[in-house]
Tab-separated table of C-alpha atoms and ligand atoms in Angstrom:
chain	number	residue	atom	x	y	z
A	1	UNK	CA	-0.043	0.366	0.152
A	2	UNK	CA	2.820	2.110	-0.793
A	3	UNK	CA	1.641	5.738	-0.303
A	4	UNK	CA	-1.949	5.123	-0.518
A	5	UNK	CA	-3.941	5.830	2.859
A	6	UNK	CA	-7.432	5.040	2.868
A	7	UNK	CA	-10.033	7.889	2.609
A	8	UNK	CA	-11.829	6.927	5.671
A	9	UNK	CA	-10.477	6.332	9.160
A	10	UNK	CA	-12.343	2.699	9.631
A	11	UNK	CA	-9.470	0.680	11.674
A	12	UNK	CA	-6.859	3.173	11.139
A	13	UNK	CA	-4.695	3.675	14.112
A	14	UNK	CA	-4.259	7.609	14.597
A	15	UNK	CA	-1.850	8.792	17.364
A	16	UNK	CA	-2.892	12.229	18.712
A	17	UNK	CA	-0.344	13.728	20.816
A	18	UNK	CA	-1.805	16.342	22.891
A	19	UNK	CA	-5.288	14.612	23.234
A	20	UNK	CA	-6.074	15.551	26.639
A	21	UNK	CA	-7.907	18.787	26.059
A	22	UNK	CA	-9.435	21.441	23.524
A	23	UNK	CA	-8.809	20.507	19.818
A	24	UNK	CA	-6.969	17.452	20.418
A	25	UNK	CA	-10.019	15.876	22.385
A	26	UNK	CA	-12.373	17.110	19.977
A	27	UNK	CA	-10.354	15.656	17.187
A	28	UNK	CA	-10.085	12.162	18.767
A	29	UNK	CA	-13.736	11.921	19.538
A	30	UNK	CA	-14.613	12.755	15.761
A	31	UNK	CA	-12.101	10.264	14.451
A	32	UNK	CA	-13.568	7.421	16.984
A	33	UNK	CA	-16.960	8.171	15.512
A	34	UNK	CA	-15.488	7.618	11.946
A	35	UNK	CA	-14.181	4.274	13.066
A	36	UNK	CA	-10.462	4.687	13.871
A	37	UNK	CA	-8.572	3.579	16.627
A	38	UNK	CA	-6.901	6.109	18.754
A	39	UNK	CA	-3.452	6.180	20.669
A	40	UNK	CA	-3.906	9.307	23.095
A	41	UNK	CA	-0.710	11.204	24.427
A	42	UNK	CA	-0.582	14.115	26.577
A	43	UNK	CA	0.972	14.435	30.425
A	44	UNK	CA	-2.453	14.045	32.263
A	45	UNK	CA	-2.805	10.171	32.172
A	46	UNK	CA	-6.223	10.228	34.284
A	47	UNK	CA	-7.666	12.825	31.682
A	48	UNK	CA	-6.606	10.556	28.547
A	49	UNK	CA	-8.007	7.367	30.766
A	50	UNK	CA	-11.369	9.034	31.208
A	51	UNK	CA	-11.223	10.102	27.628
A	52	UNK	CA	-10.980	6.553	26.296
A	53	UNK	CA	-13.792	5.581	28.277
A	54	UNK	CA	-15.666	8.174	26.294
A	55	UNK	CA	-14.871	7.406	22.905
A	56	UNK	CA	-17.020	5.242	20.666
A	57	UNK	CA	-15.281	2.167	19.701
A	58	UNK	CA	-13.398	-0.165	21.655
A	59	UNK	CA	-9.851	-0.504	21.070
A	60	UNK	CA	-7.990	2.611	21.853
A	61	UNK	CA	-4.912	3.141	23.879
A	62	UNK	CA	-3.340	5.508	25.988
A	63	UNK	CA	0.663	6.539	26.235
A	64	UNK	CA	0.963	9.344	28.553
A	65	UNK	CA	4.196	11.114	28.288
A	66	UNK	CA	5.703	14.686	27.914
A	67	UNK	CA	6.763	15.372	24.545
A	68	UNK	CA	9.629	17.366	25.387
A	69	UNK	CA	11.310	14.416	26.464
A	70	UNK	CA	12.652	12.415	23.730
A	71	UNK	CA	13.109	9.050	25.664
A	72	UNK	CA	9.544	9.249	26.808
A	73	UNK	CA	8.477	9.891	23.111
A	74	UNK	CA	10.361	7.020	22.150
A	75	UNK	CA	9.021	4.925	24.745
A	76	UNK	CA	4.973	5.887	24.133
A	77	UNK	CA	5.754	5.404	20.312
A	78	UNK	CA	7.152	1.689	21.096
A	79	UNK	CA	4.237	1.020	23.650
A	80	UNK	CA	1.477	2.127	20.788
A	81	UNK	CA	3.085	0.231	17.856
A	82	UNK	CA	3.229	-2.813	20.339
A	83	UNK	CA	-0.202	-2.451	21.355
A	84	UNK	CA	-1.676	-2.078	17.740
A	85	UNK	CA	0.934	-3.687	15.702
A	86	UNK	CA	0.822	-0.923	13.344
A	87	UNK	CA	0.460	3.058	13.012
A	88	UNK	CA	-1.303	5.024	10.079
A	89	UNK	CA	-1.215	8.764	11.000
A	90	UNK	CA	0.367	10.940	13.691
A	91	UNK	CA	-1.150	14.321	14.877
A	92	UNK	CA	0.820	16.763	16.616
A	93	UNK	CA	-1.319	19.072	18.657
A	94	UNK	CA	0.462	19.587	21.921
A	95	UNK	CA	1.317	22.915	22.936
A	96	UNK	CA	1.553	25.445	25.900
A	97	UNK	CA	1.065	28.950	25.526
A	98	UNK	CA	0.840	32.252	27.482
A	99	UNK	CA	-1.285	35.325	26.950
A	100	UNK	CA	0.544	37.963	24.625
A	101	UNK	CA	1.197	40.782	27.042
A	102	UNK	CA	4.121	42.481	24.931
A	103	UNK	CA	6.644	42.290	27.859
A	104	UNK	CA	10.008	40.295	27.282
A	105	UNK	CA	9.516	36.970	28.463
A	106	UNK	CA	11.818	35.022	30.758
A	107	UNK	CA	14.160	32.960	28.871
A	108	UNK	CA	13.677	29.817	30.892
A	109	UNK	CA	9.926	30.473	29.939
A	110	UNK	CA	10.799	30.802	26.270
A	111	UNK	CA	12.960	27.671	26.154
A	112	UNK	CA	10.683	25.505	28.175
A	113	UNK	CA	7.610	26.716	25.408
A	114	UNK	CA	9.754	26.057	22.220
A	115	UNK	CA	11.124	22.554	23.862
A	116	UNK	CA	7.173	21.531	23.859
A	117	UNK	CA	5.960	23.453	20.880
A	118	UNK	CA	8.800	22.669	18.459
A	119	UNK	CA	11.069	20.528	20.348
A	120	UNK	CA	8.236	18.139	20.647
A	121	UNK	CA	7.233	17.602	16.946
A	122	UNK	CA	11.183	17.021	16.391
A	123	UNK	CA	10.994	14.186	19.297
A	124	UNK	CA	8.137	12.759	17.295
A	125	UNK	CA	9.595	12.491	13.998
A	126	UNK	CA	12.648	11.089	15.250
A	127	UNK	CA	10.789	7.803	15.837
A	128	UNK	CA	7.836	8.168	13.512
A	129	UNK	CA	9.654	9.264	10.285
A	130	UNK	CA	11.841	6.116	9.799
A	131	UNK	CA	8.612	3.816	10.645
A	132	UNK	CA	6.473	5.417	7.939
A	133	UNK	CA	9.359	5.526	5.726
A	134	UNK	CA	9.955	1.755	6.155
A	135	UNK	CA	6.219	1.041	5.693
A	136	UNK	CA	6.065	3.057	2.893
A	137	UNK	CA	2.871	5.100	3.867
A	138	UNK	CA	1.728	7.028	6.897
A	139	UNK	CA	0.376	10.650	7.384
A	140	UNK	CA	2.293	12.957	10.069
A	141	UNK	CA	-0.012	16.195	10.523
A	142	UNK	CA	1.653	19.325	12.532
A	143	UNK	CA	-0.695	21.961	14.278
A	144	UNK	CA	0.816	25.030	13.470
A	145	UNK	CA	-1.885	28.101	13.400
A	146	UNK	CA	-2.478	31.377	11.688
A	147	UNK	CA	-0.258	33.032	14.240
A	148	UNK	CA	2.745	31.602	12.148
A	149	UNK	CA	1.783	33.048	9.014
A	150	UNK	CA	3.787	36.262	9.772
A	151	UNK	CA	5.631	37.817	12.601
A	152	UNK	CA	2.681	38.964	14.785
A	153	UNK	CA	3.377	42.106	17.554
A	154	UNK	CA	3.466	40.969	21.173
A	155	UNK	CA	3.038	37.038	20.228
A	156	UNK	CA	6.253	35.536	20.372
A	157	UNK	CA	7.592	33.026	21.448
A	158	UNK	CA	4.572	31.356	20.759
A	159	UNK	CA	4.005	32.963	16.868
A	160	UNK	CA	7.986	32.208	16.353
A	161	UNK	CA	7.482	28.494	17.035
A	162	UNK	CA	4.454	28.006	15.070
A	163	UNK	CA	6.106	29.731	12.147
A	164	UNK	CA	8.803	27.054	12.652
A	165	UNK	CA	6.327	24.452	12.587
A	166	UNK	CA	4.907	25.595	9.495
A	167	UNK	CA	8.701	25.507	7.942
A	168	UNK	CA	9.013	22.205	9.128
A	169	UNK	CA	5.850	20.678	7.671
A	170	UNK	CA	6.864	22.203	4.168
A	171	UNK	CA	10.246	20.874	4.475
A	172	UNK	CA	9.160	17.472	5.320
A	173	UNK	CA	6.188	17.265	2.511
A	174	UNK	CA	8.959	17.438	-0.110
A	175	UNK	CA	11.695	15.368	1.546
A	176	UNK	CA	9.131	12.515	2.059
A	177	UNK	CA	7.328	12.842	-0.883
A	178	UNK	CA	9.140	10.015	-2.982
A	179	UNK	CA	8.365	7.661	0.073
A	180	UNK	CA	4.655	7.799	-0.003
A	181	UNK	CA	4.443	9.442	3.379
A	182	UNK	CA	1.768	12.126	3.405
A	183	UNK	CA	2.919	15.340	5.464
A	184	UNK	CA	0.019	18.134	6.285
A	185	UNK	CA	0.019	21.456	8.275
A	186	UNK	CA	-2.957	22.476	10.387
A	187	UNK	CA	-3.594	25.909	10.926
A	188	UNK	CA	-6.550	26.794	13.103
A	189	UNK	CA	-7.967	30.581	13.708
A	190	UNK	CA	-9.211	31.077	17.071
A	191	UNK	CA	-10.389	28.045	18.695
A	192	UNK	CA	-12.726	28.148	22.282
A	193	UNK	CA	-10.588	25.743	24.631
A	194	UNK	CA	-8.444	26.139	27.506
A	195	UNK	CA	-5.632	27.553	25.562
A	196	UNK	CA	-7.844	30.751	24.337
A	197	UNK	CA	-9.664	30.660	27.774
A	198	UNK	CA	-6.464	32.621	28.998
A	199	UNK	CA	-6.857	35.574	26.734
A	200	UNK	CA	-8.764	38.537	27.548
A	201	UNK	CA	-8.304	40.376	23.915
A	202	UNK	CA	-11.223	39.913	21.442
A	203	UNK	CA	-10.990	36.940	19.212
A	204	UNK	CA	-12.876	37.476	15.911
A	205	UNK	CA	-14.885	34.729	14.263
A	206	UNK	CA	-14.153	32.035	17.162
A	207	UNK	CA	-15.344	28.574	16.700
A	208	UNK	CA	-16.057	25.595	19.169
A	209	UNK	CA	-13.312	22.595	19.574
A	210	UNK	CA	-15.964	20.182	18.122
A	211	UNK	CA	-16.307	22.341	14.691
A	212	UNK	CA	-12.437	22.482	14.744
A	213	UNK	CA	-12.043	18.643	15.494
A	214	UNK	CA	-14.734	17.923	12.698
A	215	UNK	CA	-12.643	19.947	10.286
A	216	UNK	CA	-9.315	18.590	10.949
A	217	UNK	CA	-10.770	15.049	10.531
A	218	UNK	CA	-12.354	15.737	6.975
A	219	UNK	CA	-9.160	17.577	6.054
A	220	UNK	CA	-6.869	14.803	7.119
A	221	UNK	CA	-8.405	12.856	4.467
A	222	UNK	CA	-7.805	15.209	1.683
A	223	UNK	CA	-4.754	15.524	-0.817
A	224	UNK	CA	-3.984	19.267	0.003
A	225	UNK	CA	-1.319	20.066	2.137
A	226	UNK	CA	-3.122	22.552	4.545
A	227	UNK	CA	-5.985	22.297	6.810
A	228	UNK	CA	-7.062	25.732	7.660
A	229	UNK	CA	-10.483	26.931	9.388
A	230	UNK	CA	-12.639	28.783	9.803
A	231	UNK	CA	-12.169	30.119	6.168
A	232	UNK	CA	-13.375	33.571	6.085
A	233	UNK	CA	-10.594	34.292	9.272
A	234	UNK	CA	-7.807	32.360	7.656
A	235	UNK	CA	-8.228	33.811	4.309
A	236	UNK	CA	-8.052	37.052	5.918
A	237	UNK	CA	-4.800	36.159	7.631
A	238	UNK	CA	-3.716	34.695	4.363
A	239	UNK	CA	-3.866	38.253	2.761
A	240	UNK	CA	-1.363	39.598	5.488
A	241	UNK	CA	0.971	36.790	4.368
A	242	UNK	CA	1.092	38.100	0.627
A	243	UNK	CA	1.369	41.972	1.834
A	244	UNK	CA	5.013	43.498	0.858
A	245	UNK	CA	6.930	43.994	3.820
A	246	UNK	CA	6.688	48.075	3.779
A	247	UNK	CA	3.034	47.634	3.626
A	248	UNK	CA	2.613	44.996	6.239
A	249	UNK	CA	4.751	46.903	8.589
A	250	UNK	CA	2.861	50.015	8.185
A	251	UNK	CA	-0.552	48.270	8.812
A	252	UNK	CA	0.853	46.472	11.853
A	253	UNK	CA	2.405	49.593	13.439
A	254	UNK	CA	-0.974	51.108	12.881
A	255	UNK	CA	-2.849	48.466	14.843
A	256	UNK	CA	0.061	47.667	17.370
A	257	UNK	CA	0.888	50.899	18.485
A	258	UNK	CA	-1.743	53.827	17.494
A	259	UNK	CA	-4.883	52.382	18.114
X	301	NAP	N1	-7.145	27.093	20.288
X	301	NAP	C1	-7.106	28.001	19.483
X	301	NAP	O1	-7.434	29.307	18.992
X	301	NAP	C2	-5.526	27.598	18.678
X	301	NAP	C3	-5.204	28.109	17.533
X	301	NAP	C4	-4.429	27.873	16.394
X	301	NAP	C5	-3.800	26.805	16.835
X	301	NAP	N2	-3.706	26.250	17.890
X	301	NAP	C6	-3.046	25.210	18.756
X	301	NAP	O2	-3.879	23.933	18.301
X	301	NAP	C7	-3.344	23.256	19.642
X	301	NAP	C8	-4.181	22.797	20.456
X	301	NAP	O3	-4.544	23.625	21.214
X	301	NAP	P1	-5.778	23.895	22.193
X	301	NAP	O4	-6.445	25.216	21.970
X	301	NAP	O5	-6.540	22.862	21.970
X	301	NAP	O6	-5.029	23.570	23.386
X	301	NAP	P2	-5.215	22.881	24.855
X	301	NAP	O7	-6.941	22.513	24.964
X	301	NAP	O8	-4.472	23.619	25.873
X	301	NAP	O9	-4.418	21.658	24.327
X	301	NAP	C9	-3.332	21.642	24.394
X	301	NAP	C10	-2.992	20.020	24.509
X	301	NAP	O10	-1.064	19.869	24.423
X	301	NAP	C11	-1.184	18.811	25.699
X	301	NAP	N3	0.218	19.339	26.143
X	301	NAP	C12	1.048	20.582	26.756
X	301	NAP	N4	2.268	20.319	26.947
X	301	NAP	C13	2.522	19.358	26.800
X	301	NAP	C14	3.662	18.422	27.200
X	301	NAP	N5	4.940	18.758	27.577
X	301	NAP	N6	3.682	17.242	26.683
X	301	NAP	C15	2.699	16.457	26.125
X	301	NAP	N7	1.383	17.193	25.565
X	301	NAP	C16	1.358	18.634	26.105
X	301	NAP	C17	-2.081	19.136	26.726
X	301	NAP	O11	-2.287	18.144	27.649
X	301	NAP	P3	-1.696	18.109	28.921
X	301	NAP	O12	-1.640	19.463	29.828
X	301	NAP	O13	-2.190	16.866	29.510
X	301	NAP	O14	0.163	17.778	28.770
X	301	NAP	C18	-3.373	19.591	25.915
X	301	NAP	O15	-3.880	18.041	25.453
X	301	NAP	C19	-1.949	23.538	20.018
X	301	NAP	O16	-0.705	22.981	19.153
X	301	NAP	C20	-2.221	25.080	19.660
X	301	NAP	O17	-1.139	25.821	19.434
X	301	NAP	C21	-4.996	26.445	18.833
């Protein structure tokens, strides 16, 4: 089955890293409803356990881990492939976040955030990439954000990490094309989750996690590279991406410093 993944989730084994809340949890529920078998990872084992009991279908598995720890990720991967005897798709959703306040962040905080949000993706790839390459099929989906489209004021280091994830997904998609491994990037706009509950600024066109989960579950079955939603908001953000630098900086200076 070199390079050909089925166009549905029936009996597909899907590893979601960052499944204990928000979009990852909603995605797990949606894929389980579509017949997939879930391997669920995050740090909170008891929350993952409760989630498996809530999921449709029988054979789900939890591999609690801290994604910033490469050994824990490798152990989790071995436990999952040992349990199911196969792996079809991996969705990297894990992230930590703190609200943008415009203040320089503590260095330890920055390094810890990047170790999870970006380093975690590399830790996953270290074990998943050779497995999928040897298998000649598989799908790797990295969750970026529209916050990674362009350098936004007051958003770093979160935005910098998301921009790097988008870049990483683009590199991987090209590199892995001859191997039959599909690579996608997921770029959500605002979604109501514990992550965005921390924000006290307006979040236009925000959608519920269930809507995001459904958009991702469907998007991963399509051929394209990017899964993005809600479309009205993401297309608006994409126009920022194509603005020439002087226009972009003029506009953002108006928004950041003059409003
Ligand atoms: N919500 C939005 O508006 C929005 C917009 C664009 C992109 N996103 C992206 O969507 C993804 C999901 O975010 P969300 O909004 O659903 O947030 P969330 O509810 O806070 O979920 C974050 C997930 O990451 C896990 N996680 C955090 N640190 C981890 C670690 N060290 N090791 C393993 N797992 C870890 C958390 O589980 P534990 O705490 O149990 O470890 C949780 O399951 C993130 O990549 C986020 O950047 C969200």
